[in-house]
Amino acid sequence: MPRPLRGVIPREEGARLAAVRRYAVLDTPPDGAFDRVAALAARFCGVPISTISIVDEDRIWFKSATGLAGVEQVDREPGLCASAILGEVPYVVTDASIDPRTMSNPLVCGELGLRFYVAVPLRTSDGHNLGTLNIIDRRPREVSAEELATLADLAAIVMDELELRLAARRTVELEALRTAAEFRDTIVAGISHEMRTPLAVLHGITGLAFDAEAGVEQNERLQDLFRRQVGHLDRLVEQFLDFATLEHGQMPTVAPAPVELRAILETAVELHADRRGVQLTVPDGLPPALVDHARTLHIVCELIRNAIRFSPPDAPVKVWAEPGEERTLRIIVEDRGRGIPPDALPHLFTKFYRSPDSTGSGLGLFVASALADAQQATMEVEPAPDSGSRFTLVVPRASRSGAR
Amino acid sequence: MRVLLADDELPVRTVVRLNMERRGWTVDAVEDGEQALHRATTTDGYDAIVLDQRMPGLTGIEVARRLEREVPVIIHSAYLDDDLERQAVELGCHTIGKADIAQLMGKIEELVDQVI
């Protein structure tokens, strides 16, 4: 809500304030470079106080203040800097108690007892005064030409420092933007590729729908196809949403409950019934696990999907469950593909890792391992005995009472 | 119209085949490049050959390279890029994205008409 501005206001104050924001200097921590300049100014001119001030909308904030212990900012209105930024030349007050510009100013009449004030505007290349480099004394005195010249040079050094920091920040931001854009393009390309086939199948099915001449059996098959493809698309979207959650520094929500692993594994295998054979083995009497059904289904589907993708046509993917150590259960997905290169193993579950010939999004294993973590489960990978890979998901058992 | 179709994904084979059969075409659907090559060399009478690109074993382009083609060959893929297009053109093949089966069938008819 705009408030009426108090005190004297430069022309184009809006543009000036925009310039102040651009340098992102307000409320930043103390900085040795600026402190040294203020100290130099005070020492050279033989005064107790020197500040580097930035004039904000309703306050004067000090980037550096020699001789003014503990003062970080003052209101804009009484601040002499507010007047100093109205012009381009140094603002000189030799005896504030008799100078008509300043004699009723609280900084002069009050506790500070300001008498001597010289300020050089900190001026940007596009002509905006951000604030001042100034020197202050409690006794009236004159300023020499040499002192003014030195203050002008020191003010220029302050501006150089501000420009340098701005340029460095911009470079970092541009680099981050470029990296973010590359990652975004990779993910977008990967996900859209992965969605194309299910969508093409669904599209093809709509071409066949309402075919009165087709038998019941064909229609049921099409329904199954349809359902599975929608399931794949649904999982892709869920994966993307989980990824976004992780990007915001949060864990996806999980709701663990006692679950029979057989139910999860049979569903996962059925969802991939359109692909090459998957062999499932679940021993009888396996105790229930304490997991989130939907999340664990997602993890197992991701493992099966990868296993199928990297498996040769004649070697089925094997999925089984078994008891593990220390009140855990293990779900294993094994393929007979080329296997994973040893130097890739540490990176497998990282964001954006893709095998070299993959056009996927690189999110699948990353999200899956996060979903495992969220459920107090762990994911392991190792080479399979002959060739290929073995992924193991270790989950907690449900206690006899059904809760942990 | 008799078409040879190769795609490693059963849903794609099913849906493409059913659409084509609805139009009265005959479709031989196989699941990998080796089988496609075998059928193409042992069976006469295909009007067109449709090959998925990404299959385990021989890719679509690799099959096309080995075919002694007298009939139009179409690479049917969700992963078309400049490189693949270039290779297809060099071999005298065509490419089409995997989005619209009606479009695929239209392209086949167009190419077969040109041959005739």
Coordinates of C-alpha atoms in Angstrom, one line a residue:
Chain A
M1 CA 0.0 0.0 0.0
P2 CA 1.7 3.2 -1.1
R3 CA 2.4 5.6 1.8
P4 CA 3.1 9.3 1.3
L5 CA 6.9 9.6 1.3
R6 CA 8.3 11.8 4.0
G7 CA 11.2 14.1 3.5
V8 CA 12.7 15.3 0.3
I9 CA 12.4 13.0 -2.6
P10 CA 14.5 13.0 -5.8
R11 CA 12.9 13.1 -9.2
E12 CA 12.5 9.6 -10.7
E13 CA 12.5 8.1 -7.2
G14 CA 10.8 5.0 -8.6
A15 CA 13.7 4.4 -11.0
R16 CA 16.2 5.1 -8.2
L17 CA 14.6 2.6 -5.9
A18 CA 14.6 0.1 -8.7
A19 CA 18.3 0.7 -9.0
V20 CA 18.8 0.2 -5.3
R21 CA 17.0 -3.2 -5.5
R22 CA 19.0 -4.2 -8.5
Y23 CA 22.3 -4.2 -6.5
A24 CA 20.7 -6.3 -3.8
V25 CA 22.8 -4.7 -1.1
L26 CA 20.2 -3.8 1.5
D27 CA 20.3 -5.9 4.6
T28 CA 23.3 -7.8 3.6
P29 CA 25.9 -8.8 6.2
P30 CA 28.9 -6.5 6.9
D31 CA 31.6 -6.8 4.3
G32 CA 35.3 -6.2 4.8
A33 CA 35.8 -4.3 1.6
F34 CA 33.2 -1.7 2.5
D35 CA 34.4 -1.5 6.1
R36 CA 37.9 -0.7 5.0
V37 CA 36.7 2.1 2.7
A38 CA 34.7 3.7 5.5
A39 CA 37.7 3.4 7.9
L40 CA 40.0 4.9 5.3
A41 CA 37.7 7.8 4.8
A42 CA 37.5 8.5 8.5
R43 CA 41.2 8.1 9.0
F44 CA 42.2 10.3 6.1
C45 CA 39.9 13.1 7.0
G46 CA 40.6 12.8 10.7
V47 CA 36.9 12.3 11.8
P48 CA 35.4 9.8 14.2
I49 CA 32.5 8.7 12.0
S50 CA 32.2 7.6 8.4
T51 CA 29.4 5.6 6.9
I52 CA 28.5 4.0 3.6
S53 CA 24.7 4.5 3.4
I54 CA 22.0 3.3 1.1
V55 CA 18.8 5.4 0.9
D56 CA 15.8 3.1 0.8
E57 CA 12.2 4.0 0.5
D58 CA 11.6 5.0 4.1
R59 CA 15.0 4.4 5.8
I60 CA 18.7 5.0 5.4
W61 CA 20.5 1.7 5.8
F62 CA 24.3 1.5 6.6
K63 CA 26.4 -1.0 4.7
S64 CA 29.2 0.1 6.8
A65 CA 29.5 2.5 9.8
T66 CA 32.8 3.4 11.4
G67 CA 32.5 5.1 14.8
L68 CA 28.7 4.4 15.0
A69 CA 28.6 1.3 17.1
G70 CA 25.4 -0.8 16.7
V71 CA 23.5 1.5 14.4
E72 CA 22.2 -0.3 11.3
Q73 CA 19.7 2.2 10.0
V74 CA 17.9 5.4 10.7
D75 CA 14.6 6.8 9.4
R76 CA 14.9 8.5 6.0
E77 CA 13.4 11.8 6.9
P78 CA 15.9 13.3 9.3
G79 CA 18.9 11.6 7.5
L80 CA 21.2 14.0 5.8
C81 CA 21.9 11.4 3.2
A82 CA 18.4 11.8 1.9
S83 CA 19.3 15.4 1.0
A84 CA 22.8 14.5 -0.2
I85 CA 21.4 12.2 -2.9
L86 CA 19.4 15.0 -4.5
G87 CA 22.5 16.3 -6.3
E88 CA 25.5 15.1 -8.1
V89 CA 28.2 17.0 -6.2
P90 CA 29.4 16.5 -2.7
Y91 CA 27.1 17.8 0.0
V92 CA 29.0 19.8 2.5
V93 CA 27.9 21.0 5.9
T94 CA 30.7 22.7 7.9
D95 CA 28.6 23.7 11.0
A96 CA 25.2 22.0 11.1
S97 CA 24.0 24.0 14.1
I98 CA 24.0 27.2 12.0
D99 CA 23.3 25.8 8.5
P100 CA 19.7 26.5 7.6
R101 CA 19.5 23.1 5.9
T102 CA 20.2 21.2 9.0
M103 CA 19.9 23.3 12.1
S104 CA 16.5 21.8 13.2
N105 CA 17.5 18.3 12.4
P106 CA 17.2 15.8 15.3
L107 CA 20.6 14.3 14.4
V108 CA 22.1 17.8 15.0
C109 CA 20.0 18.8 18.1
G110 CA 19.8 15.4 19.7
E111 CA 22.2 13.0 21.2
L112 CA 24.4 12.5 18.2
G113 CA 25.3 16.2 18.1
L114 CA 26.3 16.2 14.5
R115 CA 28.1 19.4 13.4
F116 CA 30.3 18.4 10.3
Y117 CA 29.0 16.3 7.4
V118 CA 30.4 15.7 4.0
A119 CA 28.7 13.2 1.7
V120 CA 29.7 12.0 -1.8
P121 CA 26.8 10.4 -3.7
L122 CA 27.2 6.8 -4.7
R123 CA 26.1 7.2 -8.3
T124 CA 25.4 4.4 -10.8
S125 CA 26.5 4.6 -14.4
D126 CA 22.9 5.3 -15.4
G127 CA 22.7 8.3 -13.1
H128 CA 20.9 7.1 -9.9
N129 CA 22.2 8.0 -6.5
L130 CA 22.0 4.9 -4.4
G131 CA 23.2 6.5 -1.2
T132 CA 26.4 8.2 0.0
L133 CA 29.9 7.7 1.4
N134 CA 30.0 10.3 4.1
I135 CA 32.2 11.6 7.0
I136 CA 30.8 13.0 10.2
D137 CA 32.2 14.9 13.2
R138 CA 30.7 16.4 16.3
R139 CA 32.8 19.6 16.0
P140 CA 32.4 22.1 13.2
R141 CA 35.3 22.2 10.7
E142 CA 36.2 22.7 7.0
V143 CA 36.9 20.1 4.3
S144 CA 39.9 20.5 2.0
A145 CA 40.0 20.0 -1.7
E146 CA 42.3 17.1 -1.2
E147 CA 39.9 15.4 1.2
L148 CA 37.0 15.9 -1.2
A149 CA 39.1 14.4 -4.0
T150 CA 39.9 11.4 -1.8
L151 CA 36.3 10.9 -0.8
A152 CA 35.3 11.0 -4.5
D153 CA 37.8 8.3 -5.3
L154 CA 36.7 6.2 -2.3
A155 CA 33.0 6.6 -3.4
A156 CA 34.0 5.4 -6.9
I157 CA 35.7 2.4 -5.2
V158 CA 32.4 1.6 -3.3
M159 CA 30.5 1.7 -6.6
D160 CA 33.1 -0.6 -8.2
E161 CA 32.6 -3.1 -5.4
L162 CA 28.8 -3.0 -5.8
E163 CA 29.1 -3.5 -9.5
L164 CA 31.5 -6.4 -9.1
R165 CA 29.2 -8.2 -6.7
L166 CA 26.2 -7.6 -9.0
A167 CA 28.1 -9.0 -12.0
A168 CA 29.2 -12.1 -10.0
R169 CA 25.7 -12.7 -8.8
R170 CA 24.3 -12.4 -12.4
T171 CA 26.9 -14.9 -13.7
V172 CA 25.9 -17.4 -11.0
E173 CA 22.2 -16.9 -11.8
L174 CA 22.7 -17.2 -15.5
E175 CA 24.7 -20.4 -14.9
A176 CA 22.0 -21.8 -12.7
L177 CA 19.3 -20.8 -15.2
R178 CA 21.2 -22.5 -18.0
T179 CA 21.7 -25.7 -15.9
A180 CA 18.1 -25.6 -14.9
A181 CA 17.0 -25.1 -18.5
E182 CA 19.1 -28.1 -19.6
F183 CA 17.7 -30.3 -16.9
R184 CA 14.2 -29.2 -17.6
D185 CA 14.6 -29.9 -21.3
T186 CA 16.0 -33.3 -20.5
I187 CA 13.1 -34.2 -18.2
V188 CA 10.5 -32.8 -20.6
A189 CA 11.9 -34.8 -23.5
G190 CA 12.2 -37.9 -21.5
I191 CA 8.8 -37.8 -20.0
S192 CA 7.1 -37.0 -23.3
H193 CA 8.9 -39.8 -25.0
E194 CA 7.8 -42.2 -22.3
M195 CA 4.2 -41.1 -22.6
R196 CA 4.0 -41.4 -26.4
T197 CA 3.7 -45.1 -26.6
P198 CA 0.9 -45.5 -24.0
L199 CA -0.9 -42.6 -25.7
A200 CA -0.5 -44.1 -29.1
V201 CA -1.9 -47.4 -27.9
L202 CA -4.9 -45.6 -26.2
H203 CA -5.4 -43.6 -29.4
G204 CA -5.4 -46.8 -31.4
I205 CA -7.9 -48.4 -29.1
T206 CA -10.3 -45.4 -29.5
G207 CA -10.2 -46.2 -33.2
L208 CA -11.6 -49.6 -32.4
A209 CA -14.1 -48.8 -29.8
F210 CA -17.7 -49.6 -30.2
D211 CA -16.9 -52.3 -32.8
A212 CA -20.1 -54.3 -32.7
E213 CA -18.6 -57.0 -34.9
A214 CA -15.7 -57.7 -32.6
G215 CA -16.2 -60.5 -30.2
V216 CA -16.5 -60.2 -26.4
E217 CA -13.0 -61.6 -26.0
Q218 CA -11.4 -59.0 -28.2
N219 CA -13.2 -56.2 -26.3
E220 CA -12.1 -57.6 -23.0
R221 CA -8.5 -57.8 -24.2
L222 CA -8.8 -54.2 -25.4
Q223 CA -10.1 -53.2 -22.0
D224 CA -7.2 -54.8 -20.3
L225 CA -4.8 -53.1 -22.6
F226 CA -6.5 -49.8 -22.0
R227 CA -6.4 -50.2 -18.3
R228 CA -2.7 -51.1 -18.2
Q229 CA -1.7 -48.2 -20.5
V230 CA -3.7 -45.8 -18.4
G231 CA -1.9 -47.3 -15.4
H232 CA 1.5 -46.6 -17.0
L233 CA 0.5 -43.0 -17.7
D234 CA -0.8 -42.6 -14.2
R235 CA 2.5 -43.8 -12.8
L236 CA 4.4 -41.4 -15.0
V237 CA 2.4 -38.5 -13.7
E238 CA 2.7 -39.6 -10.1
Q239 CA 6.5 -39.9 -10.6
F240 CA 6.7 -36.4 -11.9
L241 CA 4.7 -35.1 -9.0
D242 CA 6.8 -36.9 -6.5
F243 CA 9.9 -35.4 -8.2
A244 CA 8.4 -31.9 -7.8
T245 CA 7.9 -32.6 -4.1
L246 CA 11.5 -33.7 -3.7
E247 CA 12.7 -30.6 -5.6
H248 CA 10.9 -28.6 -2.9
G249 CA 13.0 -30.3 -0.3
Q250 CA 10.1 -32.4 1.0
M251 CA 9.6 -36.1 1.2
P252 CA 6.6 -37.6 -0.6
T253 CA 3.9 -38.6 1.9
V254 CA 3.5 -42.2 2.7
A255 CA 1.0 -44.2 4.8
P256 CA 2.5 -47.5 5.8
A257 CA 0.2 -50.3 6.9
P258 CA 0.4 -54.1 7.1
V259 CA 0.4 -55.4 3.6
E260 CA 0.8 -58.8 2.0
L261 CA 3.7 -58.5 -0.5
R262 CA 2.0 -61.1 -2.7
A263 CA -0.8 -58.6 -3.5
I264 CA 1.6 -55.9 -4.5
L265 CA 3.9 -58.1 -6.6
E266 CA 1.0 -59.8 -8.4
T267 CA -0.4 -56.4 -9.4
A268 CA 3.0 -55.2 -10.5
V269 CA 3.6 -58.2 -12.7
E270 CA 0.1 -58.1 -14.1
L271 CA 0.6 -54.4 -15.1
H272 CA 3.5 -55.6 -17.3
A273 CA 1.7 -58.6 -18.7
D274 CA 1.9 -57.0 -22.2
R275 CA 5.6 -57.3 -22.2
R276 CA 8.0 -60.2 -22.2
G277 CA 7.5 -62.8 -19.5
V278 CA 8.0 -62.0 -15.9
Q279 CA 8.4 -64.9 -13.4
L280 CA 7.0 -64.3 -10.0
T281 CA 7.7 -66.4 -6.9
V282 CA 6.2 -65.6 -3.5
P283 CA 6.6 -68.2 -0.8
D284 CA 3.6 -69.2 1.3
G285 CA 3.4 -67.9 4.8
L286 CA 5.5 -64.8 4.1
P287 CA 4.7 -62.4 7.0
P288 CA 3.1 -59.0 6.1
A289 CA 5.2 -56.0 5.5
L290 CA 4.8 -52.5 6.9
V291 CA 4.7 -50.4 3.8
D292 CA 2.6 -48.0 1.8
H293 CA 0.9 -50.2 -0.8
A294 CA 0.7 -47.6 -3.6
R295 CA 4.2 -46.3 -3.1
T296 CA 5.7 -49.8 -3.0
L297 CA 3.8 -50.8 -6.1
H298 CA 5.3 -47.8 -7.8
I299 CA 8.8 -48.8 -6.8
V300 CA 8.4 -52.4 -7.9
C301 CA 6.8 -51.3 -11.2
E302 CA 9.8 -49.1 -11.9
L303 CA 12.2 -52.0 -11.2
I304 CA 10.3 -54.3 -13.4
R305 CA 10.1 -51.8 -16.1
N306 CA 13.8 -51.3 -16.1
A307 CA 14.5 -55.0 -16.0
I308 CA 12.2 -55.6 -19.0
R309 CA 13.8 -52.8 -20.9
F310 CA 17.3 -54.1 -20.4
S311 CA 16.6 -57.8 -20.7
P312 CA 17.2 -59.9 -23.8
P313 CA 14.0 -61.4 -25.4
D314 CA 14.7 -65.0 -24.3
A315 CA 15.5 -64.4 -20.7
P316 CA 12.5 -63.7 -18.4
V317 CA 12.7 -61.2 -15.6
K318 CA 12.5 -62.8 -12.2
V319 CA 10.7 -61.2 -9.3
W320 CA 10.6 -62.8 -5.9
A321 CA 10.1 -62.1 -2.2
E322 CA 11.9 -63.6 0.8
P323 CA 12.4 -63.0 4.5
G324 CA 15.3 -60.8 5.3
E325 CA 17.4 -60.2 8.4
E326 CA 16.3 -58.4 11.5
R327 CA 12.5 -58.2 10.9
T328 CA 12.8 -57.2 7.3
L329 CA 11.5 -58.7 4.0
R330 CA 13.2 -58.5 0.7
I331 CA 11.7 -58.0 -2.8
I332 CA 14.1 -58.8 -5.6
V333 CA 13.9 -58.0 -9.3
E334 CA 16.5 -59.6 -11.4
D335 CA 17.3 -59.3 -15.1
R336 CA 19.7 -61.0 -17.5
G337 CA 20.7 -57.9 -19.4
R338 CA 24.1 -56.4 -20.0
G339 CA 24.4 -55.4 -16.4
I340 CA 25.3 -52.0 -15.0
P341 CA 28.9 -50.7 -15.4
P342 CA 30.6 -50.6 -12.0
D343 CA 31.4 -46.9 -12.3
A344 CA 27.7 -46.2 -12.8
L345 CA 26.6 -48.0 -9.6
P346 CA 27.2 -45.1 -7.2
H347 CA 25.2 -42.7 -9.4
L348 CA 22.3 -45.0 -10.2
F349 CA 19.8 -43.5 -7.8
T350 CA 20.8 -39.9 -8.3
K351 CA 18.7 -37.3 -10.0
F352 CA 18.8 -37.4 -13.8
Y353 CA 21.0 -40.5 -14.1
R354 CA 20.2 -42.3 -17.3
S355 CA 22.0 -45.1 -19.0
P356 CA 23.8 -43.9 -22.1
D357 CA 21.3 -45.2 -24.6
S358 CA 18.2 -44.3 -22.7
T359 CA 15.9 -41.5 -23.6
G360 CA 14.0 -41.7 -20.3
S361 CA 13.7 -38.8 -17.9
G362 CA 16.4 -40.0 -15.5
L363 CA 13.9 -39.6 -12.6
G364 CA 12.6 -43.2 -12.2
L365 CA 15.2 -44.7 -9.9
F366 CA 15.8 -41.4 -8.1
V367 CA 12.1 -41.1 -7.2
A368 CA 11.9 -44.8 -6.4
S369 CA 14.8 -44.6 -3.9
A370 CA 13.3 -41.5 -2.3
L371 CA 10.0 -43.4 -1.9
A372 CA 11.9 -46.3 -0.3
D373 CA 13.6 -43.9 2.2
A374 CA 10.2 -42.4 3.1
Q375 CA 9.0 -45.8 4.1
Q376 CA 12.1 -46.8 6.2
A377 CA 13.0 -49.2 3.4
T378 CA 16.3 -49.5 1.5
M379 CA 17.2 -50.1 -2.1
E380 CA 20.3 -52.1 -3.1
V381 CA 21.7 -53.1 -6.4
E382 CA 24.3 -55.7 -7.3
P383 CA 25.3 -57.7 -10.3
A384 CA 23.3 -60.8 -10.9
P385 CA 25.2 -64.1 -10.7
D386 CA 25.6 -64.8 -14.4
S387 CA 25.0 -61.5 -16.1
G388 CA 22.6 -58.6 -15.5
S389 CA 21.5 -56.9 -12.4
R390 CA 19.7 -57.6 -9.2
F391 CA 17.7 -54.9 -7.4
T392 CA 16.6 -55.5 -3.8
L393 CA 14.1 -53.6 -1.9
V394 CA 14.3 -54.3 1.8
V395 CA 11.2 -53.4 3.7
P396 CA 10.2 -53.6 7.4
R397 CA 8.0 -56.4 8.6
A398 CA 4.7 -55.6 10.2
S399 CA 4.8 -56.5 13.9
R400 CA 2.3 -59.0 15.1
S401 CA 0.0 -56.3 16.4
G402 CA 0.0 -54.7 13.1
A403 CA 1.9 -51.5 14.1
R404 CA 5.6 -50.8 14.4
Chain B
M1 CA -3.3 -54.8 -48.5
R2 CA -0.8 -57.0 -46.7
V3 CA 1.5 -55.5 -44.1
L4 CA 4.4 -56.8 -42.1
L5 CA 4.6 -55.1 -38.7
A6 CA 7.5 -55.4 -36.2
D7 CA 7.2 -53.9 -32.7
D8 CA 8.5 -55.3 -29.4
E9 CA 5.4 -54.0 -27.5
L10 CA 2.4 -56.3 -27.5
P11 CA -0.1 -53.4 -27.0
V12 CA 1.2 -51.6 -30.0
R13 CA 1.1 -54.8 -32.2
T14 CA -2.4 -55.5 -31.0
V15 CA -3.8 -52.1 -31.6
V16 CA -2.1 -51.5 -34.9
R17 CA -3.2 -54.9 -36.2
L18 CA -6.8 -54.5 -35.1
N19 CA -7.1 -51.1 -36.7
M20 CA -5.6 -52.4 -40.0
E21 CA -7.7 -55.6 -40.0
R22 CA -10.8 -53.4 -39.5
R23 CA -9.9 -51.8 -42.8
G24 CA -9.8 -55.2 -44.4
W25 CA -6.0 -55.4 -44.5
T26 CA -4.0 -58.6 -43.6
V27 CA -1.3 -58.1 -41.0
D28 CA 1.7 -60.2 -40.0
A29 CA 2.9 -58.9 -36.6
V30 CA 6.3 -59.9 -35.2
E31 CA 8.0 -58.8 -32.1
D32 CA 11.6 -58.2 -33.1
G33 CA 13.9 -57.3 -36.1
E34 CA 15.2 -60.8 -36.7
Q35 CA 11.7 -62.2 -37.2
A36 CA 10.8 -59.3 -39.4
L37 CA 13.9 -60.0 -41.6
H38 CA 13.0 -63.7 -41.7
R39 CA 9.4 -63.1 -42.8
A40 CA 10.3 -60.5 -45.3
T41 CA 12.7 -62.8 -47.1
T42 CA 10.6 -65.9 -47.0
T43 CA 7.2 -64.4 -47.7
D44 CA 6.0 -62.8 -50.8
G45 CA 3.3 -60.4 -51.2
Y46 CA 3.8 -57.7 -48.6
D47 CA 2.7 -54.3 -49.8
A48 CA 4.4 -52.5 -47.0
I49 CA 6.7 -53.1 -44.0
V50 CA 6.3 -51.2 -40.8
L51 CA 9.2 -51.3 -38.3
D52 CA 9.5 -50.0 -34.8
Q53 CA 12.9 -48.4 -34.3
R54 CA 13.6 -49.3 -30.7
M55 CA 13.6 -53.0 -30.4
P56 CA 16.0 -55.3 -28.6
G57 CA 18.4 -56.9 -31.1
L58 CA 18.2 -55.3 -34.5
T59 CA 16.7 -51.8 -34.6
G60 CA 14.2 -50.8 -37.3
I61 CA 16.9 -49.0 -39.2
E62 CA 19.2 -52.0 -39.0
V63 CA 16.4 -54.2 -40.4
A64 CA 15.8 -51.7 -43.2
R65 CA 19.5 -51.8 -44.1
R66 CA 19.4 -55.6 -44.5
L67 CA 16.2 -55.7 -46.4
E68 CA 16.3 -56.0 -50.2
R69 CA 13.4 -53.7 -50.4
E70 CA 11.0 -53.6 -53.2
V71 CA 8.2 -52.4 -51.0
P72 CA 7.8 -49.2 -49.0
V73 CA 9.4 -49.4 -45.6
I74 CA 8.2 -47.2 -42.8
I75 CA 10.0 -46.6 -39.5
H76 CA 7.3 -46.1 -36.9
S77 CA 8.8 -44.6 -33.8
A78 CA 8.1 -42.5 -30.7
Y79 CA 11.8 -41.5 -30.8
L80 CA 12.3 -39.8 -34.1
D81 CA 15.2 -37.4 -34.3
D82 CA 17.2 -35.7 -37.1
D83 CA 19.8 -38.5 -37.1
L84 CA 17.3 -41.2 -37.5
E85 CA 15.5 -39.3 -40.3
R86 CA 18.7 -38.8 -42.1
Q87 CA 19.5 -42.5 -42.0
A88 CA 16.0 -43.4 -43.1
V89 CA 16.3 -41.0 -46.1
E90 CA 19.6 -42.5 -47.1
L91 CA 18.1 -45.9 -47.2
G92 CA 15.1 -44.7 -49.1
C93 CA 12.8 -45.4 -46.1
H94 CA 10.0 -43.3 -44.6
T95 CA 9.4 -42.3 -41.0
I96 CA 6.3 -41.6 -39.0
G97 CA 5.7 -40.7 -35.3
K98 CA 3.9 -43.1 -33.1
A99 CA 0.8 -41.0 -32.3
D100 CA -2.0 -41.6 -34.8
I101 CA -2.6 -45.0 -36.3
A102 CA -5.0 -43.6 -38.8
Q103 CA -2.2 -41.4 -40.0
L104 CA 0.1 -44.5 -40.3
M105 CA -2.4 -46.3 -42.4
G106 CA -2.9 -43.2 -44.6
K107 CA 0.8 -43.0 -45.2
I108 CA 0.9 -46.6 -46.2
E109 CA -1.9 -46.2 -48.7
E110 CA -0.2 -43.2 -50.1
L111 CA 3.1 -44.9 -50.6
V112 CA 1.6 -48.1 -52.0
D113 CA -0.5 -46.0 -54.5
Q114 CA 2.7 -44.4 -55.7
V115 CA 4.3 -47.7 -56.3
I116 CA 1.4 -48.9 -58.3

